[in-house]
mmCIF file of C-alpha atoms in Angstrom:
data_model
loop_
_atom_site.group_PDB
_atom_site.id
_atom_site.type_symbol
_atom_site.label_atom_id
_atom_site.label_comp_id
_atom_site.label_asym_id
_atom_site.label_seq_id
_atom_site.Cartn_x
_atom_site.Cartn_y
_atom_site.Cartn_z
ATOM 1 C CA MET A 813 -121.719 10.648 -125.619
ATOM 2 C CA GLY A 814 -118.502 12.578 -126.653
ATOM 3 C CA CYS A 815 -114.560 13.932 -126.389
ATOM 4 C CA THR A 816 -114.036 13.871 -122.519
ATOM 5 C CA ILE A 817 -111.032 15.273 -121.078
ATOM 6 C CA ILE A 818 -109.645 12.738 -119.089
ATOM 7 C CA GLY A 819 -105.944 13.966 -117.838
ATOM 8 C CA CYS A 820 -104.035 17.400 -118.734
ATOM 9 C CA GLY A 821 -100.277 18.274 -117.244
ATOM 10 C CA LYS A 822 -97.891 21.478 -118.271
ATOM 11 C CA ALA A 823 -94.146 21.545 -118.220
ATOM 12 C CA LEU A 824 -92.170 24.882 -117.189
ATOM 13 C CA PRO A 825 -87.834 25.542 -118.623
ATOM 14 C CA ALA A 826 -86.036 25.460 -114.959
ATOM 15 C CA LEU A 827 -84.547 29.223 -115.722
ATOM 16 C CA ASP A 828 -87.075 31.542 -113.904
ATOM 17 C CA VAL A 829 -86.419 35.225 -115.497
ATOM 18 C CA ASP A 830 -87.816 38.082 -113.270
ATOM 19 C CA ASN A 831 -88.485 41.576 -114.399
ATOM 20 C CA ASN A 832 -85.299 42.691 -112.505
ATOM 21 C CA ALA A 833 -83.416 40.906 -114.859
ATOM 22 C CA LEU A 834 -85.240 42.283 -118.416
ATOM 23 C CA ALA A 835 -84.159 45.573 -116.533
ATOM 24 C CA THR A 836 -80.575 45.082 -117.458
ATOM 25 C CA LEU A 837 -81.382 44.049 -120.617
ATOM 26 C CA VAL A 838 -83.771 47.283 -122.390
ATOM 27 C CA ASP A 839 -85.590 50.476 -120.416
ATOM 28 C CA THR A 840 -87.588 49.053 -117.650
ATOM 29 C CA SER A 841 -88.635 48.384 -114.951
ATOM 30 C CA ASP A 842 -89.849 45.394 -112.515
ATOM 31 C CA GLU A 843 -93.080 48.255 -111.455
ATOM 32 C CA TRP A 844 -93.834 48.956 -114.809
ATOM 33 C CA ILE A 845 -94.025 45.243 -116.393
ATOM 34 C CA ALA A 846 -96.420 43.929 -113.479
ATOM 35 C CA SER A 847 -98.550 46.963 -113.526
ATOM 36 C CA ARG A 848 -98.632 46.919 -117.134
ATOM 37 C CA THR A 849 -98.878 42.729 -117.426
ATOM 38 C CA GLY A 850 -99.261 41.333 -114.616
ATOM 39 C CA ILE A 851 -96.394 39.048 -115.439
ATOM 40 C CA GLU A 852 -93.444 38.938 -112.719
ATOM 41 C CA SER A 853 -91.555 36.223 -114.159
ATOM 42 C CA ARG A 854 -91.240 34.165 -116.724
ATOM 43 C CA ARG A 855 -89.782 30.532 -117.310
ATOM 44 C CA ILE A 856 -87.107 30.480 -120.357
ATOM 45 C CA ALA A 857 -85.686 27.330 -121.728
ATOM 46 C CA SER A 858 -82.082 27.428 -122.066
ATOM 47 C CA ASP A 859 -81.312 23.441 -122.174
ATOM 48 C CA GLU A 860 -84.844 22.132 -122.744
ATOM 49 C CA THR A 861 -86.360 22.267 -126.150
ATOM 50 C CA SER A 862 -89.707 22.267 -127.284
ATOM 51 C CA THR A 863 -90.224 18.270 -127.460
ATOM 52 C CA ASP A 864 -88.724 17.814 -124.322
ATOM 53 C CA LEU A 865 -91.220 20.172 -122.559
ATOM 54 C CA SER A 866 -94.292 18.277 -124.329
ATOM 55 C CA GLU A 867 -92.843 15.089 -124.096
ATOM 56 C CA SER A 868 -93.103 15.808 -119.769
ATOM 57 C CA ALA A 869 -96.455 17.488 -120.246
ATOM 58 C CA ALA A 870 -97.776 14.254 -122.068
ATOM 59 C CA ARG A 871 -96.668 11.960 -119.584
ATOM 60 C CA GLN A 872 -98.136 13.731 -116.781
ATOM 61 C CA ALA A 873 -101.617 14.257 -118.934
ATOM 62 C CA LEU A 874 -101.486 10.615 -119.881
ATOM 63 C CA GLY A 875 -100.985 9.283 -116.088
ATOM 64 C CA TRP A 876 -97.625 7.761 -116.407
ATOM 65 C CA SER A 877 -95.661 10.736 -114.527
ATOM 66 C CA GLU A 878 -96.511 12.808 -111.050
ATOM 67 C CA GLY A 879 -97.905 16.080 -111.720
ATOM 68 C CA GLY A 880 -100.914 17.283 -113.245
ATOM 69 C CA TYR A 881 -104.391 15.539 -113.532
ATOM 70 C CA ALA A 882 -105.462 12.183 -114.951
ATOM 71 C CA GLU A 883 -108.453 9.992 -114.591
ATOM 72 C CA ARG A 884 -106.731 7.232 -115.347
ATOM 73 C CA VAL A 885 -103.006 5.869 -116.702
ATOM 74 C CA VAL A 886 -103.722 5.177 -120.315
ATOM 75 C CA ASP A 887 -101.558 2.692 -122.302
ATOM 76 C CA ALA A 888 -99.523 4.376 -125.249
ATOM 77 C CA SER A 889 -101.387 1.416 -127.599
ATOM 78 C CA GLU A 890 -104.445 3.482 -127.132
ATOM 79 C CA ILE A 891 -104.000 6.934 -128.338
ATOM 80 C CA ASP A 892 -105.138 7.119 -132.276
ATOM 81 C CA LEU A 893 -104.207 10.552 -132.660
ATOM 82 C CA VAL A 894 -101.772 13.319 -132.240
ATOM 83 C CA ILE A 895 -102.010 16.993 -132.495
ATOM 84 C CA PHE A 896 -99.099 19.426 -131.862
ATOM 85 C CA ALA A 897 -99.896 22.988 -131.830
ATOM 86 C CA THR A 898 -96.937 25.737 -131.937
ATOM 87 C CA ILE A 899 -95.431 28.782 -133.699
ATOM 88 C CA SER A 900 -91.881 27.955 -132.377
ATOM 89 C CA PRO A 901 -91.423 24.162 -133.426
ATOM 90 C CA ASP A 902 -87.528 22.564 -133.066
ATOM 91 C CA VAL A 903 -87.805 21.282 -136.363
ATOM 92 C CA MET A 904 -90.163 21.432 -139.612
ATOM 93 C CA VAL A 905 -89.362 17.794 -140.858
ATOM 94 C CA PRO A 906 -90.510 15.477 -139.162
ATOM 95 C CA SER A 907 -93.022 17.528 -137.176
ATOM 96 C CA CYS A 908 -93.191 17.807 -133.598
ATOM 97 C CA ALA A 909 -96.193 15.654 -133.314
ATOM 98 C CA GLY A 910 -93.701 12.850 -135.211
ATOM 99 C CA LEU A 911 -91.217 13.306 -132.999
ATOM 100 C CA LEU A 912 -93.281 13.483 -129.859
ATOM 101 C CA ARG A 913 -95.244 10.184 -131.117
ATOM 102 C CA LYS A 914 -91.895 8.579 -131.313
ATOM 103 C CA ARG A 915 -90.739 9.142 -127.974
ATOM 104 C CA LEU A 916 -93.478 8.678 -126.077
ATOM 105 C CA GLY A 917 -94.040 5.134 -128.545
ATOM 106 C CA LEU A 918 -97.332 5.932 -129.546
ATOM 107 C CA SER A 919 -97.486 3.222 -132.617
ATOM 108 C CA ASN A 920 -100.775 3.920 -133.269
ATOM 109 C CA ALA A 921 -101.188 7.518 -133.461
ATOM 110 C CA ALA A 922 -101.114 9.822 -136.624
ATOM 111 C CA ALA A 923 -100.230 12.709 -135.851
ATOM 112 C CA PHE A 924 -99.262 16.277 -137.424
ATOM 113 C CA ASP A 925 -98.329 20.129 -136.230
ATOM 114 C CA LEU A 926 -100.805 22.484 -136.176
ATOM 115 C CA ASN A 927 -99.999 26.673 -136.463
ATOM 116 C CA ALA A 928 -103.180 28.367 -135.332
ATOM 117 C CA ALA A 929 -100.586 30.620 -132.640
ATOM 118 C CA CYS A 930 -101.944 31.563 -129.081
ATOM 119 C CA SER A 931 -105.011 29.829 -130.711
ATOM 120 C CA GLY A 932 -103.276 26.688 -131.454
ATOM 121 C CA PHE A 933 -104.233 24.303 -128.377
ATOM 122 C CA VAL A 934 -108.311 25.264 -128.905
ATOM 123 C CA TYR A 935 -107.743 24.740 -132.330
ATOM 124 C CA GLY A 936 -106.087 21.004 -131.628
ATOM 125 C CA LEU A 937 -109.275 20.759 -129.275
ATOM 126 C CA SER A 938 -111.459 21.632 -132.209
ATOM 127 C CA VAL A 939 -110.128 19.752 -134.174
ATOM 128 C CA ALA A 940 -109.498 16.338 -132.537
ATOM 129 C CA GLU A 941 -113.007 16.711 -131.469
ATOM 130 C CA SER A 942 -114.260 17.067 -134.953
ATOM 131 C CA MET A 943 -112.071 13.940 -136.577
ATOM 132 C CA MET A 944 -113.289 11.235 -132.913
ATOM 133 C CA ALA A 945 -116.762 12.744 -133.663
ATOM 134 C CA ALA A 946 -116.607 11.815 -137.631
ATOM 135 C CA CYS A 947 -115.994 7.629 -136.766
ATOM 136 C CA ALA A 948 -118.571 7.530 -133.762
ATOM 137 C CA PRO A 949 -120.791 5.247 -133.703
ATOM 138 C CA ASN A 950 -123.662 5.536 -136.124
ATOM 139 C CA VAL A 951 -122.184 8.320 -138.669
ATOM 140 C CA ALA A 952 -122.683 7.369 -141.559
ATOM 141 C CA GLY A 953 -119.403 7.036 -143.579
ATOM 142 C CA ALA A 954 -117.598 6.285 -140.353
ATOM 143 C CA LYS A 955 -116.449 2.853 -141.805
ATOM 144 C CA GLY A 956 -114.257 4.777 -144.158
ATOM 145 C CA ARG A 957 -112.320 7.051 -141.706
ATOM 146 C CA ASN A 958 -109.459 6.747 -139.143
ATOM 147 C CA PRO A 959 -111.043 5.057 -136.299
ATOM 148 C CA ILE A 960 -110.156 7.329 -133.337
ATOM 149 C CA ARG A 961 -111.168 6.953 -129.996
ATOM 150 C CA ARG A 962 -108.294 8.913 -127.429
ATOM 151 C CA ALA A 963 -106.482 11.647 -128.914
ATOM 152 C CA LEU A 964 -103.300 13.495 -127.188
ATOM 153 C CA ILE A 965 -103.748 17.925 -128.094
ATOM 154 C CA VAL A 966 -99.981 19.298 -127.109
ATOM 155 C CA GLY A 967 -99.288 23.060 -126.762
ATOM 156 C CA SER A 968 -95.669 23.861 -126.229
ATOM 157 C CA GLU A 969 -94.017 27.192 -127.351
ATOM 158 C CA ARG A 970 -90.033 28.124 -126.971
ATOM 159 C CA LEU A 971 -90.546 31.984 -127.779
ATOM 160 C CA SER A 972 -87.428 32.598 -126.340
ATOM 161 C CA ARG A 973 -85.970 32.170 -129.779
ATOM 162 C CA ILE A 974 -87.992 34.189 -131.400
ATOM 163 C CA THR A 975 -87.966 37.325 -129.246
ATOM 164 C CA ASN A 976 -86.168 40.141 -130.089
ATOM 165 C CA TRP A 977 -84.448 40.973 -126.244
ATOM 166 C CA ASP A 978 -83.399 44.550 -127.298
ATOM 167 C CA ASP A 979 -87.538 45.034 -128.107
ATOM 168 C CA ARG A 980 -89.171 46.206 -124.300
ATOM 169 C CA ASN A 981 -92.518 45.894 -125.436
ATOM 170 C CA THR A 982 -92.121 42.554 -126.547
ATOM 171 C CA CYS A 983 -89.762 40.872 -124.553
ATOM 172 C CA VAL A 984 -91.138 41.533 -121.203
ATOM 173 C CA LEU A 985 -94.311 39.791 -122.716
ATOM 174 C CA PHE A 986 -93.187 35.717 -123.556
ATOM 175 C CA GLY A 987 -91.974 32.811 -121.799
ATOM 176 C CA ASP A 988 -91.532 28.850 -122.530
ATOM 177 C CA GLY A 989 -93.461 26.032 -121.815
ATOM 178 C CA ALA A 990 -95.854 23.345 -122.424
ATOM 179 C CA GLY A 991 -99.203 21.669 -121.704
ATOM 180 C CA ALA A 992 -100.941 18.927 -122.846
ATOM 181 C CA ALA A 993 -104.563 17.009 -122.867
ATOM 182 C CA VAL A 994 -105.944 13.301 -123.016
ATOM 183 C CA VAL A 995 -109.027 13.279 -124.432
ATOM 184 C CA GLU A 996 -110.967 10.240 -125.255
ATOM 185 C CA TRP A 997 -114.357 9.409 -126.971
ATOM 186 C CA ASN A 998 -116.927 8.330 -124.401
ATOM 187 C CA GLN A 999 -120.320 7.370 -124.792
ATOM 188 C CA ASP A 1000 -121.636 7.944 -121.750
ATOM 189 C CA ARG A 1001 -120.743 11.428 -120.629
ATOM 190 C CA ALA A 1002 -121.135 14.924 -122.255
ATOM 191 C CA GLY A 1003 -117.750 16.045 -122.831
ATOM 192 C CA ILE A 1004 -117.336 18.587 -124.764
ATOM 193 C CA LEU A 1005 -120.505 20.425 -126.024
ATOM 194 C CA SER A 1006 -119.645 23.313 -128.592
ATOM 195 C CA SER A 1007 -116.570 24.750 -130.213
ATOM 196 C CA PHE A 1008 -115.923 27.882 -131.740
ATOM 197 C CA ILE A 1009 -113.115 28.993 -133.634
ATOM 198 C CA ALA A 1010 -112.516 32.288 -136.398
ATOM 199 C CA ASN A 1011 -110.277 33.918 -138.085
ATOM 200 C CA GLU A 1012 -110.547 38.323 -138.892
ATOM 201 C CA ASP A 1013 -107.811 39.266 -141.363
ATOM 202 C CA ASP A 1014 -104.633 41.612 -139.470
ATOM 203 C CA PRO A 1015 -105.188 44.513 -142.087
ATOM 204 C CA SER A 1016 -102.248 46.700 -140.124
ATOM 205 C CA ASN A 1017 -99.494 43.799 -139.607
ATOM 206 C CA ALA A 1018 -100.307 44.472 -135.361
ATOM 207 C CA LEU A 1019 -98.856 40.827 -134.792
ATOM 208 C CA THR A 1020 -96.192 39.287 -136.910
ATOM 209 C CA CYS A 1021 -93.148 36.748 -137.172
ATOM 210 C CA PRO A 1022 -91.754 35.912 -140.948
ATOM 211 C CA ALA A 1023 -89.742 33.384 -141.186
ATOM 212 C CA ALA A 1024 -86.262 33.414 -141.663
ATOM 213 C CA TYR A 1025 -84.464 30.958 -145.014
ATOM 214 C CA ASP A 1026 -80.879 30.131 -144.605
ATOM 215 C CA SER A 1027 -80.688 28.653 -148.625
ATOM 216 C CA PRO A 1028 -81.851 30.917 -150.661
ATOM 217 C CA VAL A 1029 -82.234 29.691 -154.359
ATOM 218 C CA PRO A 1030 -78.598 30.745 -155.940
ATOM 219 C CA PHE A 1031 -80.255 31.616 -159.775
ATOM 220 C CA ASP A 1032 -81.269 35.239 -160.945
ATOM 221 C CA ALA A 1033 -85.001 35.497 -162.636
ATOM 222 C CA ASP A 1034 -83.253 34.317 -166.270
ATOM 223 C CA GLY A 1035 -82.395 30.828 -164.317
ATOM 224 C CA VAL A 1036 -78.595 32.181 -164.196
ATOM 225 C CA ASN A 1037 -76.762 31.429 -161.417
ATOM 226 C CA ASN A 1038 -75.243 34.368 -160.575
ATOM 227 C CA ASP A 1039 -74.454 33.618 -156.782
ATOM 228 C CA ALA A 1040 -77.344 35.921 -155.651
ATOM 229 C CA ARG A 1041 -77.546 33.623 -152.733
ATOM 230 C CA SER A 1042 -77.817 36.728 -150.598
ATOM 231 C CA ASN A 1043 -80.993 38.540 -152.755
ATOM 232 C CA ASP A 1044 -84.230 36.264 -151.824
ATOM 233 C CA ARG A 1045 -86.013 38.324 -153.541
ATOM 234 C CA SER A 1046 -89.485 36.381 -152.799
ATOM 235 C CA LEU A 1047 -88.146 37.240 -148.537
ATOM 236 C CA THR A 1048 -88.158 40.597 -149.490
ATOM 237 C CA SER A 1049 -91.892 40.001 -151.288
ATOM 238 C CA ILE A 1050 -93.033 38.702 -147.279
ATOM 239 C CA ASP A 1051 -90.988 41.619 -145.723
ATOM 240 C CA GLU A 1052 -93.361 43.706 -147.832
ATOM 241 C CA GLU A 1053 -96.710 42.715 -147.745
ATOM 242 C CA LEU A 1054 -96.208 42.527 -143.870
ATOM 243 C CA GLY A 1055 -94.600 46.157 -143.657
ATOM 244 C CA ILE A 1056 -91.146 45.228 -141.878
ATOM 245 C CA ALA A 1057 -88.839 45.613 -145.195
ATOM 246 C CA GLN A 1058 -87.655 49.111 -144.085
ATOM 247 C CA LEU A 1059 -86.694 47.369 -140.856
ATOM 248 C CA ILE A 1060 -85.086 44.348 -141.952
ATOM 249 C CA ALA A 1061 -83.043 46.781 -144.606
ATOM 250 C CA ALA A 1062 -82.292 48.763 -141.447
ATOM 251 C CA GLY A 1063 -80.521 45.183 -139.569
ATOM 252 C CA GLU A 1064 -83.390 44.527 -137.736
ATOM 253 C CA PRO A 1065 -83.185 40.758 -137.168
ATOM 254 C CA ARG A 1066 -85.600 39.016 -139.758
ATOM 255 C CA GLN A 1067 -87.657 36.182 -137.534
ATOM 256 C CA VAL A 1068 -88.711 37.508 -134.643
ATOM 257 C CA LEU A 1069 -92.114 38.502 -133.617
ATOM 258 C CA ARG A 1070 -93.636 42.081 -133.822
ATOM 259 C CA MET A 1071 -96.620 43.314 -132.456
ATOM 260 C CA ASP A 1072 -98.649 47.064 -132.152
ATOM 261 C CA GLY A 1073 -100.268 45.930 -128.492
ATOM 262 C CA PRO A 1074 -102.831 48.269 -128.347
ATOM 263 C CA LYS A 1075 -104.430 47.298 -131.757
ATOM 264 C CA VAL A 1076 -103.495 43.566 -130.681
ATOM 265 C CA PHE A 1077 -105.428 44.484 -127.468
ATOM 266 C CA LYS A 1078 -108.181 46.157 -128.561
ATOM 267 C CA PHE A 1079 -108.647 42.506 -131.054
ATOM 268 C CA ALA A 1080 -108.550 40.767 -128.218
ATOM 269 C CA ALA A 1081 -110.389 41.601 -126.081
ATOM 270 C CA ASP A 1082 -113.506 41.695 -127.671
ATOM 271 C CA ALA A 1083 -112.793 38.282 -129.500
ATOM 272 C CA MET A 1084 -112.462 36.586 -126.285
ATOM 273 C CA ALA A 1085 -116.022 37.678 -125.074
ATOM 274 C CA THR A 1086 -117.448 36.849 -128.886
ATOM 275 C CA ALA A 1087 -115.908 33.421 -128.569
ATOM 276 C CA VAL A 1088 -117.307 32.275 -125.332
ATOM 277 C CA PHE A 1089 -120.923 33.731 -126.075
ATOM 278 C CA SER A 1090 -121.004 31.755 -129.332
ATOM 279 C CA ALA A 1091 -119.877 28.695 -128.036
ATOM 280 C CA LEU A 1092 -122.720 29.225 -125.283
ATOM 281 C CA GLU A 1093 -124.697 30.126 -127.187
ATOM 282 C CA ARG A 1094 -123.925 27.203 -129.826
ATOM 283 C CA ALA A 1095 -124.197 24.563 -126.450
ATOM 284 C CA ASP A 1096 -127.757 25.959 -125.291
ATOM 285 C CA LEU A 1097 -126.176 28.057 -122.303
ATOM 286 C CA THR A 1098 -125.123 31.154 -120.926
ATOM 287 C CA LEU A 1099 -122.639 32.326 -118.178
ATOM 288 C CA ASP A 1100 -124.871 31.421 -115.547
ATOM 289 C CA ASP A 1101 -124.026 27.509 -116.484
ATOM 290 C CA VAL A 1102 -120.254 27.902 -116.523
ATOM 291 C CA ALA A 1103 -118.283 27.088 -112.819
ATOM 292 C CA LEU A 1104 -114.865 28.618 -114.398
ATOM 293 C CA VAL A 1105 -113.604 29.994 -118.091
ATOM 294 C CA VAL A 1106 -110.073 29.009 -118.792
ATOM 295 C CA PRO A 1107 -107.620 32.104 -120.495
ATOM 296 C CA HIS A 1108 -105.052 32.361 -122.979
ATOM 297 C CA GLN A 1109 -103.132 34.541 -120.685
ATOM 298 C CA ALA A 1110 -101.318 37.117 -122.765
ATOM 299 C CA ASN A 1111 -102.219 39.917 -120.469
ATOM 300 C CA GLU A 1112 -103.510 40.369 -117.668
ATOM 301 C CA ARG A 1113 -105.700 43.816 -118.548
ATOM 302 C CA ILE A 1114 -107.025 42.001 -121.282
ATOM 303 C CA ILE A 1115 -108.173 39.418 -119.488
ATOM 304 C CA LYS A 1116 -109.972 42.076 -116.496
ATOM 305 C CA TYR A 1117 -111.184 43.656 -119.760
ATOM 306 C CA ALA A 1118 -112.997 40.738 -121.098
ATOM 307 C CA ALA A 1119 -113.937 40.320 -117.444
ATOM 308 C CA LYS A 1120 -115.973 43.268 -117.460
ATOM 309 C CA LYS A 1121 -117.401 42.946 -120.525
ATOM 310 C CA MET A 1122 -118.655 39.770 -119.718
ATOM 311 C CA GLY A 1123 -120.173 41.197 -116.179
ATOM 312 C CA ARG A 1124 -118.418 38.664 -114.183
ATOM 313 C CA PRO A 1125 -115.366 39.058 -111.854
ATOM 314 C CA LEU A 1126 -112.059 38.340 -112.175
ATOM 315 C CA ASP A 1127 -112.188 35.003 -109.831
ATOM 316 C CA PHE A 1128 -114.446 33.535 -112.330
ATOM 317 C CA PHE A 1129 -110.795 32.871 -114.538
ATOM 318 C CA GLN A 1130 -108.434 31.115 -113.595
ATOM 319 C CA VAL A 1131 -105.706 33.669 -114.088
ATOM 320 C CA SER A 1132 -102.163 32.000 -113.841
ATOM 321 C CA ILE A 1133 -99.623 34.972 -115.964
ATOM 322 C CA ALA A 1134 -97.884 36.523 -112.974
ATOM 323 C CA HIS A 1135 -94.891 33.733 -113.092
ATOM 324 C CA ARG A 1136 -95.322 32.665 -116.490
ATOM 325 C CA GLY A 1137 -96.088 35.643 -118.989
ATOM 326 C CA ASN A 1138 -97.580 35.087 -122.397
ATOM 327 C CA SER A 1139 -96.359 31.188 -123.914
ATOM 328 C CA SER A 1140 -98.747 31.211 -126.757
ATOM 329 C CA ALA A 1141 -100.517 28.231 -127.979
ATOM 330 C CA ALA A 1142 -98.996 26.683 -124.465
ATOM 331 C CA CYS A 1143 -100.637 28.464 -122.468
ATOM 332 C CA VAL A 1144 -104.784 27.412 -122.667
ATOM 333 C CA PRO A 1145 -103.074 24.000 -121.617
ATOM 334 C CA MET A 1146 -101.052 24.980 -118.639
ATOM 335 C CA THR A 1147 -103.960 27.293 -116.787
ATOM 336 C CA LEU A 1148 -106.624 24.472 -117.416
ATOM 337 C CA ALA A 1149 -103.916 22.330 -115.304
ATOM 338 C CA ASP A 1150 -103.507 24.454 -112.585
ATOM 339 C CA THR A 1151 -107.230 24.389 -112.289
ATOM 340 C CA TYR A 1152 -107.188 20.884 -111.930
ATOM 341 C CA GLU A 1153 -104.425 21.398 -109.879
ATOM 342 C CA ASN A 1154 -105.623 24.104 -107.407
ATOM 343 C CA GLY A 1155 -108.984 22.310 -107.005
ATOM 344 C CA ARG A 1156 -110.978 24.230 -109.206
ATOM 345 C CA ILE A 1157 -112.745 21.742 -111.212
ATOM 346 C CA LYS A 1158 -115.032 19.489 -109.757
ATOM 347 C CA PRO A 1159 -117.016 16.405 -111.691
ATOM 348 C CA GLY A 1160 -120.300 17.617 -113.886
ATOM 349 C CA ASP A 1161 -119.000 21.768 -114.013
ATOM 350 C CA ILE A 1162 -118.979 23.883 -117.031
ATOM 351 C CA VAL A 1163 -115.805 24.925 -118.081
ATOM 352 C CA VAL A 1164 -114.518 27.017 -121.117
ATOM 353 C CA LEU A 1165 -111.028 27.542 -122.059
ATOM 354 C CA VAL A 1166 -111.147 30.293 -124.632
ATOM 355 C CA ALA A 1167 -107.803 31.983 -126.775
ATOM 356 C CA PHE A 1168 -106.774 34.821 -129.275
ATOM 357 C CA GLY A 1169 -103.609 34.845 -131.035
ATOM 358 C CA GLY A 1170 -102.037 35.982 -134.562
ATOM 359 C CA GLY A 1171 -104.033 35.660 -137.565
ATOM 360 C CA PHE A 1172 -105.654 36.950 -136.319
ATOM 361 C CA THR A 1173 -107.017 33.476 -134.649
ATOM 362 C CA SER A 1174 -109.672 32.921 -132.048
ATOM 363 C CA GLY A 1175 -111.659 30.287 -130.884
ATOM 364 C CA ALA A 1176 -113.576 28.485 -127.355
ATOM 365 C CA VAL A 1177 -114.810 25.173 -126.585
ATOM 366 C CA VAL A 1178 -117.073 24.409 -124.058
ATOM 367 C CA TYR A 1179 -117.183 21.469 -121.519
ATOM 368 C CA GLN A 1180 -118.285 19.200 -119.065
ATOM 369 C CA ALA A 1181 -115.973 18.435 -116.816
#
């Protein structure tokens, strides 16, 4: 028996921003962006919230609305768990998972958010499968755990809210969107065969986005009220740890993504191949057994480099970056929905989902459709 994907869906904001529009903001061009990233346009959420997008994707995955892929219509009462992967939540409390649970009427579901950056959906899928396996029939201690038979895993982002639109090195890369998948424990199907998640240190702070807090403590170190609300020493300490203190002091916005592209590229290309091979080894499989790899969509060059490293042609991978850009935790589930929409995954196929992101995080899941 195994944890089987029975539905997936995706949702994109209405606003489509092409490379020429970005060229009016920063010193760049359509040719420069497309040739270096494979991105021609991206969707930007000017009206939609992350929860709005996640709801649309989830309804497709549950079989409640048109679009996406669903083996059957799943009743709201059947969902026992909601995991919402994001680095750009609409709110801190309640969780976005809690907001989505309420909107969809998932009254039996436990719900929480997860932050593993661009690897978030893969991490979420791995967590859900582990929790389901822990309460499966005939597992020691299963009666003492939440009974989880079906789960909704979502990746949803509004990276446009944490993008520095004056930085041409990053603003050309990111977009918004949401993807979702429904999994269930099925004793008659193999489902997820293995998973691999890992972290590496980011010693040079190649990819960061600090939080901005608007209510600093109004006391000095001795507990005296000195109206020092603009002098939050804890934020200064974090800025120094991330190596951005001078940038903030010079007036740069705090809560924006900052990236050292070459260093992230080097990590990502190696991490993708490592994650795929590690997950396949755990499943006692090789690349020859795999029908398709569904990768995180950060940069087409990274996917091409990984393809070369694995000795496979580019069409061995689903590439969907051209009109979406990098939407962090939403990339893998949206790309997975593309593969079903395009008929690239058939029953019995072995599929690998793989991602990498800030942290540095990486991970892969091998499953049989």
